[in-house]
Amino acid sequence: KRKKTMKRSIKNKLLSLTAAQTLNQIFLHFLILPIIINLLCSYLGSALISSDQSTTVVKDFLGAGYPTLVYVMFIILICFAIPFAEEVVFRKWLWFFINKFLGSTHALIITSILFAFLHGSGSGLALIPFAFYLGYIRKAYGSYKFSTIPHIVFNLTGVVLTLGGI
């Protein structure tokens, strides 16, 4: 019953907007903000941790001369499979469990902090804005499926920036 109410709520929100407003909201939430947040997190990460170490690892991997298929599989894994798996774990299963006992605000806070710091202490601090953004999207739209999209865009942005040498 609760799922149907949430689905109706999202549907009613979207129906109350004009087509232009809906497109603007989708464009902003699922494309523009994840890119901006990636740039912010990258800046924070480079200020908090030694970027030489992670840059060297990436450069070594890219320069190793693996077959093209290995690089394609790596990009698919980083940009699609891992974001999907993380969203299922953090904003579906863990969110459901925490929400059941403590409510959605606590679910947002706890899953965001766990998500960020399970990526490592230095990079975890840098990922806090992104983690809370994913939690916000999850709470606002009512499903982990919606937070998966900006997560994929965020990771794609990171790969493009890395391949571009930024």
XYZ file of C-alpha atoms in Angstrom:
166
model
C 0.000 0.000 0.000
C 2.827 2.378 0.884
C 4.578 1.742 -2.452
C 1.422 2.627 -4.376
C 1.079 5.851 -2.381
C 4.709 6.777 -3.125
C 4.314 6.011 -6.822
C 1.142 8.115 -6.943
C 2.945 10.914 -5.109
C 5.812 10.973 -7.629
C 3.360 10.730 -10.510
C 1.263 13.589 -9.077
C 4.382 15.733 -8.602
C 5.425 15.189 -12.194
C 1.911 15.697 -13.558
C 1.577 18.993 -11.698
C 4.593 20.341 -13.584
C 4.509 21.558 -17.147
C 6.471 19.575 -19.726
C 9.198 22.247 -19.765
C 9.445 22.235 -15.958
C 9.664 18.451 -15.933
C 12.442 18.435 -18.544
C 14.304 21.178 -16.676
C 14.021 19.245 -13.411
C 15.196 16.003 -15.028
C 18.062 17.777 -16.809
C 19.126 19.508 -13.587
C 18.812 16.554 -11.186
C 20.110 13.796 -13.398
C 22.741 15.506 -15.571
C 23.893 18.987 -14.530
C 24.125 18.586 -10.741
C 25.966 15.234 -10.824
C 28.597 16.797 -13.119
C 28.952 19.889 -10.908
C 29.127 17.747 -7.773
C 31.792 15.548 -9.412
C 33.911 18.638 -10.059
C 33.397 19.785 -6.458
C 34.250 16.345 -5.048
C 37.312 16.105 -7.312
C 38.511 19.473 -6.039
C 37.869 18.449 -2.417
C 39.577 15.107 -2.996
C 42.685 16.707 -4.464
C 42.821 19.126 -1.513
C 42.398 16.346 1.066
C 44.479 13.477 -0.308
C 47.605 13.113 -2.365
C 46.403 13.011 -5.952
C 49.810 11.761 -7.107
C 49.113 8.274 -5.781
C 45.704 7.812 -7.413
C 46.805 9.555 -10.619
C 49.809 7.219 -10.888
C 47.613 4.135 -10.488
C 45.253 5.341 -13.220
C 48.112 6.330 -15.538
C 49.816 2.966 -14.977
C 46.596 1.121 -15.793
C 45.903 3.200 -18.908
C 49.488 2.831 -20.114
C 49.735 -0.908 -19.446
C 48.787 -1.827 -22.991
C 45.902 -4.131 -22.208
C 43.609 -5.165 -25.065
C 40.877 -2.631 -25.839
C 38.229 -5.003 -24.528
C 39.781 -4.821 -21.036
C 39.475 -1.019 -21.026
C 35.905 -1.185 -22.326
C 34.976 -3.702 -19.629
C 36.650 -1.515 -16.994
C 34.658 1.534 -18.096
C 31.402 -0.456 -18.116
C 32.181 -1.754 -14.645
C 33.103 1.671 -13.219
C 30.332 3.616 -14.943
C 27.392 1.218 -14.867
C 27.782 -1.992 -12.839
C 29.326 -0.504 -9.693
C 26.911 2.460 -9.426
C 23.961 0.105 -9.851
C 25.288 -2.330 -7.228
C 26.079 0.471 -4.763
C 22.627 1.983 -5.166
C 20.980 -1.384 -4.569
C 23.039 -1.942 -1.418
C 22.892 1.575 0.047
C 19.715 3.207 -1.210
C 17.530 0.125 -1.572
C 18.406 -2.519 0.997
C 20.138 -0.457 3.705
C 17.726 2.463 3.198
C 14.744 0.119 3.574
C 16.113 -1.342 6.814
C 16.997 2.018 8.409
C 13.811 3.681 7.175
C 11.742 0.909 8.749
C 13.121 1.645 12.226
C 14.286 5.277 12.160
C 12.589 7.025 9.235
C 13.713 8.410 5.894
C 15.735 11.353 7.241
C 17.898 9.017 9.323
C 18.112 6.645 6.365
C 19.400 9.508 4.223
C 22.022 10.566 6.782
C 23.254 7.091 7.738
C 23.403 5.662 4.205
C 25.151 8.799 2.940
C 27.846 8.729 5.619
C 28.396 4.968 5.223
C 28.531 5.288 1.429
C 31.086 8.087 1.583
C 33.407 6.552 4.153
C 33.318 3.039 2.720
C 35.115 4.600 -0.254
C 38.109 5.383 2.022
C 38.741 7.991 4.674
C 40.269 10.723 2.479
C 38.123 10.199 -0.577
C 35.156 9.509 1.710
C 35.329 13.032 3.075
C 35.386 14.362 -0.480
C 32.388 12.194 -1.436
C 30.096 13.455 1.328
C 28.373 16.086 -0.883
C 27.718 13.463 -3.549
C 26.531 10.868 -1.042
C 24.019 13.299 0.442
C 22.884 14.297 -3.040
C 22.163 10.657 -3.888
C 20.270 10.351 -0.609
C 18.289 13.476 -1.439
C 17.353 12.089 -4.861
C 16.399 8.751 -3.269
C 14.177 10.459 -0.729
C 12.664 12.974 -3.156
C 11.797 10.455 -5.864
C 11.060 7.469 -3.633
C 13.270 4.839 -5.249
C 16.908 3.819 -5.571
C 16.324 3.636 -9.325
C 16.307 7.420 -9.470
C 19.560 7.801 -7.519
C 21.231 5.302 -9.856
C 21.030 7.721 -12.801
C 23.040 10.598 -11.258
C 25.459 8.025 -9.829
C 26.144 6.740 -13.350
C 26.545 10.310 -14.663
C 28.902 11.128 -11.769
C 31.118 8.118 -12.526
C 31.026 8.772 -16.280
C 32.146 12.336 -15.594
C 35.018 11.043 -13.492
C 36.128 8.657 -16.229
C 35.934 11.376 -18.902
C 37.908 13.816 -16.726
C 40.513 11.145 -15.959
C 40.863 10.133 -19.608
C 41.110 13.818 -20.486
C 43.991 14.209 -18.053
C 42.115 16.513 -15.690
